[in-house]
Amino acid sequence: MALTPEGLSALADEARRWAGHKERLDARLYRLLDLAREASALKHPLDREAVEKALLAREERFGLEEELYLKDLEEGVVALEVQGMQVGEINGLVVVEGPLPRGRPVRITAQAGPGREGILSIDREVGLGGQVFHKAVLTLAGYLRGSYASLGALSATVSLVFEQSYGGIEGDSAGLAELLAVLSAISGLPLRQDLAVTGAIDQTGRVLAVGRVAEKVEGFFRVCQTLGLTGSQGVVLPKANLPHLTLRKEVVEAVAKGRFHLYAVEEVDQAIELLFGRKAYWVHDKVREVLGEFRKMENGEENPSP
C-alpha cells in the first residue's frame, strides 16, 4: 500500500485515541494494520482522507444503536434537555460499551427534604450500582458533612437517581454531577442544562480524573448536534484529564469556532460557579440556610408550609 505522510499522521492520531492520551501511542500494531488495510481498500494513496473514510465506515457498521438513540432523543422518548435551567437536574456523562464504545449524557435528578437519611441513591438501593459507584455516593456524603459541619448532623434526606437507566452502573465519574444536583435540590437554585459534567470528587472538594473522557465529550457533542447547537453548550471536566482529550476533528473545530466549549476544573467550587452562574460562597450560604430550616422542621420548631 502507498502510505503518505498525512496518512501516517492520521494513523498515529488514531493510535493516540486508542491509548487515551495525547502523548502516547497504542502499541497493538495489528489494529493499525487492520485500519490501514481498510483505508487502502477505500482510496489510493493511503492519506488522511482514506483513514477518515475507513473510520467513518466502521462507525456506520456499528452505528445502528446510536442512530436509534439519537432518533429517540429527537422524538422525546429519551427525556433530556440541552438548554435552559432546572432545579435538581443535571446532565452527567457515561460510556456505553460495545464494539465502538460511545459516550452519552444521562439525566441525573435529585429531590431533597427534611430527614435524617442523608444521601439516598435509588440506583444503589435497587442493586444497579457497583462497588465503586457506592463509594462515590459515600464520598459525596463525606464532602457534605465536611462542608456544612457547623450545622451539625445533616438534617436532610436527598434522593438521587439516573433517569431512564435500566442497566448496571459502575465507576465514580458521576460524583461531581451528583454533588451539583444535590446542592441544587437542597438550595432550590437551578442548574444549567447546556453543560454536561464528568469528574470524580474527593471528600475535600478536589475534582479527580476519570476514564474515557474523549468519548464522553464527543457523546454530548453528538446529542447537542442532534437537538440543535446553540453556541453555549459544552462539557465540564477535570483539569487532570486535559492530556486525555484526543478528540475527533469535528469537535476540535467546533471548540475552535466557539460553537462548543470545554471547561477544565480542579475544585468543586469552580464547577458550582459554572453550573449555577453564581459565586460559590453564595450557593453554599443558600444550602446552609435551607439545611437550617430543615433542622428546625425536624426539631418541631416550625411546621412546613402546606
Short mmCIF file of C-alpha atoms in Angstrom, two decimals, residues 140-283:
data_model
loop_
_atom_site.label_atom_id
_atom_site.label_comp_id
_atom_site.label_asym_id
_atom_site.label_seq_id
_atom_site.Cartn_x
_atom_site.Cartn_y
_atom_site.Cartn_z
CA LEU A 140 -20.27 12.76 48.23
CA ALA A 141 -21.88 12.43 51.66
CA GLY A 142 -18.47 12.94 53.26
CA TYR A 143 -17.98 16.16 51.31
CA LEU A 144 -21.35 17.46 52.51
CA ARG A 145 -20.57 16.63 56.14
CA GLY A 146 -17.24 18.41 55.93
CA SER A 147 -18.57 21.47 54.10
CA TYR A 148 -21.55 22.03 56.39
CA ALA A 149 -20.11 20.67 59.65
CA SER A 150 -21.03 23.88 61.50
CA LEU A 151 -24.69 22.83 61.23
CA GLY A 152 -24.11 19.50 62.95
CA ALA A 153 -25.57 16.29 61.55
CA LEU A 154 -27.08 16.66 58.08
CA SER A 155 -30.81 17.25 58.63
CA ALA A 156 -31.86 16.25 55.14
CA THR A 157 -32.84 13.28 53.02
CA VAL A 158 -31.78 13.63 49.39
CA SER A 159 -32.70 11.02 46.78
CA LEU A 160 -30.54 10.64 43.67
CA VAL A 161 -31.30 8.69 40.52
CA PHE A 162 -30.00 8.17 36.97
CA GLU A 163 -33.21 8.66 34.99
CA GLN A 164 -34.14 6.17 32.25
CA SER A 165 -31.17 4.00 33.16
CA TYR A 166 -32.03 0.31 33.48
CA GLY A 167 -28.68 -1.45 33.47
CA GLY A 168 -25.82 -1.67 35.93
CA ILE A 169 -23.88 1.49 36.80
CA GLU A 170 -20.24 1.42 37.84
CA GLY A 171 -17.48 3.95 38.44
CA ASP A 172 -17.13 7.27 40.23
CA SER A 173 -17.10 9.60 37.22
CA ALA A 174 -20.57 10.98 38.01
CA GLY A 175 -19.54 12.12 41.50
CA LEU A 176 -19.25 15.80 40.58
CA ALA A 177 -22.54 15.82 38.64
CA GLU A 178 -24.35 14.10 41.52
CA LEU A 179 -22.98 16.62 44.02
CA LEU A 180 -24.14 19.57 41.93
CA ALA A 181 -27.62 18.03 41.59
CA VAL A 182 -27.76 17.56 45.38
CA LEU A 183 -26.74 21.16 46.07
CA SER A 184 -29.36 22.38 43.59
CA ALA A 185 -32.10 20.23 45.14
CA ILE A 186 -31.32 21.48 48.66
CA SER A 187 -30.88 25.14 47.76
CA GLY A 188 -33.67 25.35 45.18
CA LEU A 189 -31.25 27.08 42.78
CA PRO A 190 -31.35 25.95 39.13
CA LEU A 191 -28.51 24.38 37.14
CA ARG A 192 -27.55 24.95 33.51
CA GLN A 193 -28.75 22.18 31.22
CA ASP A 194 -26.49 23.21 28.32
CA LEU A 195 -23.44 21.90 30.17
CA ALA A 196 -22.74 18.21 30.79
CA VAL A 197 -20.47 17.26 33.68
CA THR A 198 -17.95 14.48 34.28
CA GLY A 199 -15.46 14.10 37.11
CA ALA A 200 -14.92 12.25 40.36
CA ILE A 201 -14.54 14.11 43.66
CA ASP A 202 -12.83 13.51 46.98
CA GLN A 203 -14.10 14.49 50.42
CA THR A 204 -12.15 17.74 50.37
CA GLY A 205 -13.76 19.03 47.16
CA ARG A 206 -10.98 18.26 44.71
CA VAL A 207 -12.11 17.18 41.22
CA LEU A 208 -10.37 13.99 40.11
CA ALA A 209 -9.65 12.48 36.69
CA VAL A 210 -11.97 9.92 35.09
CA GLY A 211 -11.75 7.45 32.22
CA ARG A 212 -12.93 7.70 28.60
CA VAL A 213 -13.20 11.48 28.75
CA ALA A 214 -12.84 11.95 24.97
CA GLU A 215 -15.75 9.59 24.26
CA LYS A 216 -17.89 11.41 26.83
CA VAL A 217 -17.21 14.84 25.31
CA GLU A 218 -17.95 13.53 21.82
CA GLY A 219 -21.14 11.88 23.03
CA PHE A 220 -22.56 15.11 24.40
CA PHE A 221 -21.47 16.96 21.26
CA ARG A 222 -23.42 14.50 19.08
CA VAL A 223 -26.51 14.96 21.24
CA CYS A 224 -26.24 18.76 21.02
CA GLN A 225 -25.83 18.48 17.24
CA THR A 226 -28.96 16.35 17.08
CA LEU A 227 -31.08 18.65 19.26
CA GLY A 228 -29.52 21.86 17.96
CA LEU A 229 -26.21 23.55 18.76
CA THR A 230 -26.79 26.92 20.45
CA GLY A 231 -23.20 28.09 20.90
CA SER A 232 -23.39 27.93 24.71
CA GLN A 233 -23.20 24.16 25.17
CA GLY A 234 -20.19 22.29 26.41
CA VAL A 235 -18.65 19.92 28.93
CA VAL A 236 -17.18 20.49 32.39
CA LEU A 237 -14.33 18.03 33.02
CA PRO A 238 -11.41 17.55 35.40
CA LYS A 239 -8.31 19.58 34.59
CA ALA A 240 -6.28 16.42 35.19
CA ASN A 241 -7.96 14.92 32.10
CA LEU A 242 -6.69 17.52 29.63
CA PRO A 243 -3.90 15.21 28.34
CA HIS A 244 -6.59 12.63 27.52
CA LEU A 245 -8.62 14.84 25.16
CA THR A 246 -7.89 13.00 21.92
CA LEU A 247 -10.98 14.44 20.22
CA ARG A 248 -12.35 13.96 16.73
CA LYS A 249 -11.73 16.71 14.19
CA GLU A 250 -15.34 17.96 14.13
CA VAL A 251 -15.34 18.52 17.90
CA VAL A 252 -11.97 20.30 17.83
CA GLU A 253 -13.23 22.58 15.05
CA ALA A 254 -16.47 23.35 16.91
CA VAL A 255 -14.49 24.30 20.03
CA ALA A 256 -12.12 26.46 17.99
CA LYS A 257 -15.08 28.30 16.42
CA GLY A 258 -16.81 28.85 19.78
CA ARG A 259 -19.77 26.62 18.90
CA PHE A 260 -18.95 24.17 21.70
CA HIS A 261 -16.99 24.68 24.92
CA LEU A 262 -14.74 22.76 27.29
CA TYR A 263 -14.26 23.87 30.90
CA ALA A 264 -11.47 22.24 32.94
CA VAL A 265 -11.90 22.48 36.73
CA GLU A 266 -9.78 21.47 39.72
CA GLU A 267 -12.16 22.21 42.60
CA VAL A 268 -15.88 21.73 43.23
CA ASP A 269 -16.39 25.48 43.69
CA GLN A 270 -15.23 26.15 40.12
CA ALA A 271 -17.89 23.78 38.81
CA ILE A 272 -20.50 25.35 41.09
CA GLU A 273 -19.89 28.78 39.60
CA LEU A 274 -20.12 27.42 36.04
CA LEU A 275 -23.32 25.42 36.54
CA PHE A 276 -25.19 27.80 38.87
CA GLY A 277 -23.93 31.02 37.30
CA ARG A 278 -23.34 32.41 40.81
CA LYS A 279 -20.42 32.77 43.19
CA ALA A 280 -19.77 29.53 45.06
CA TYR A 281 -19.98 31.15 48.51
CA TRP A 282 -23.49 32.39 47.66
CA VAL A 283 -24.63 28.86 46.76
#
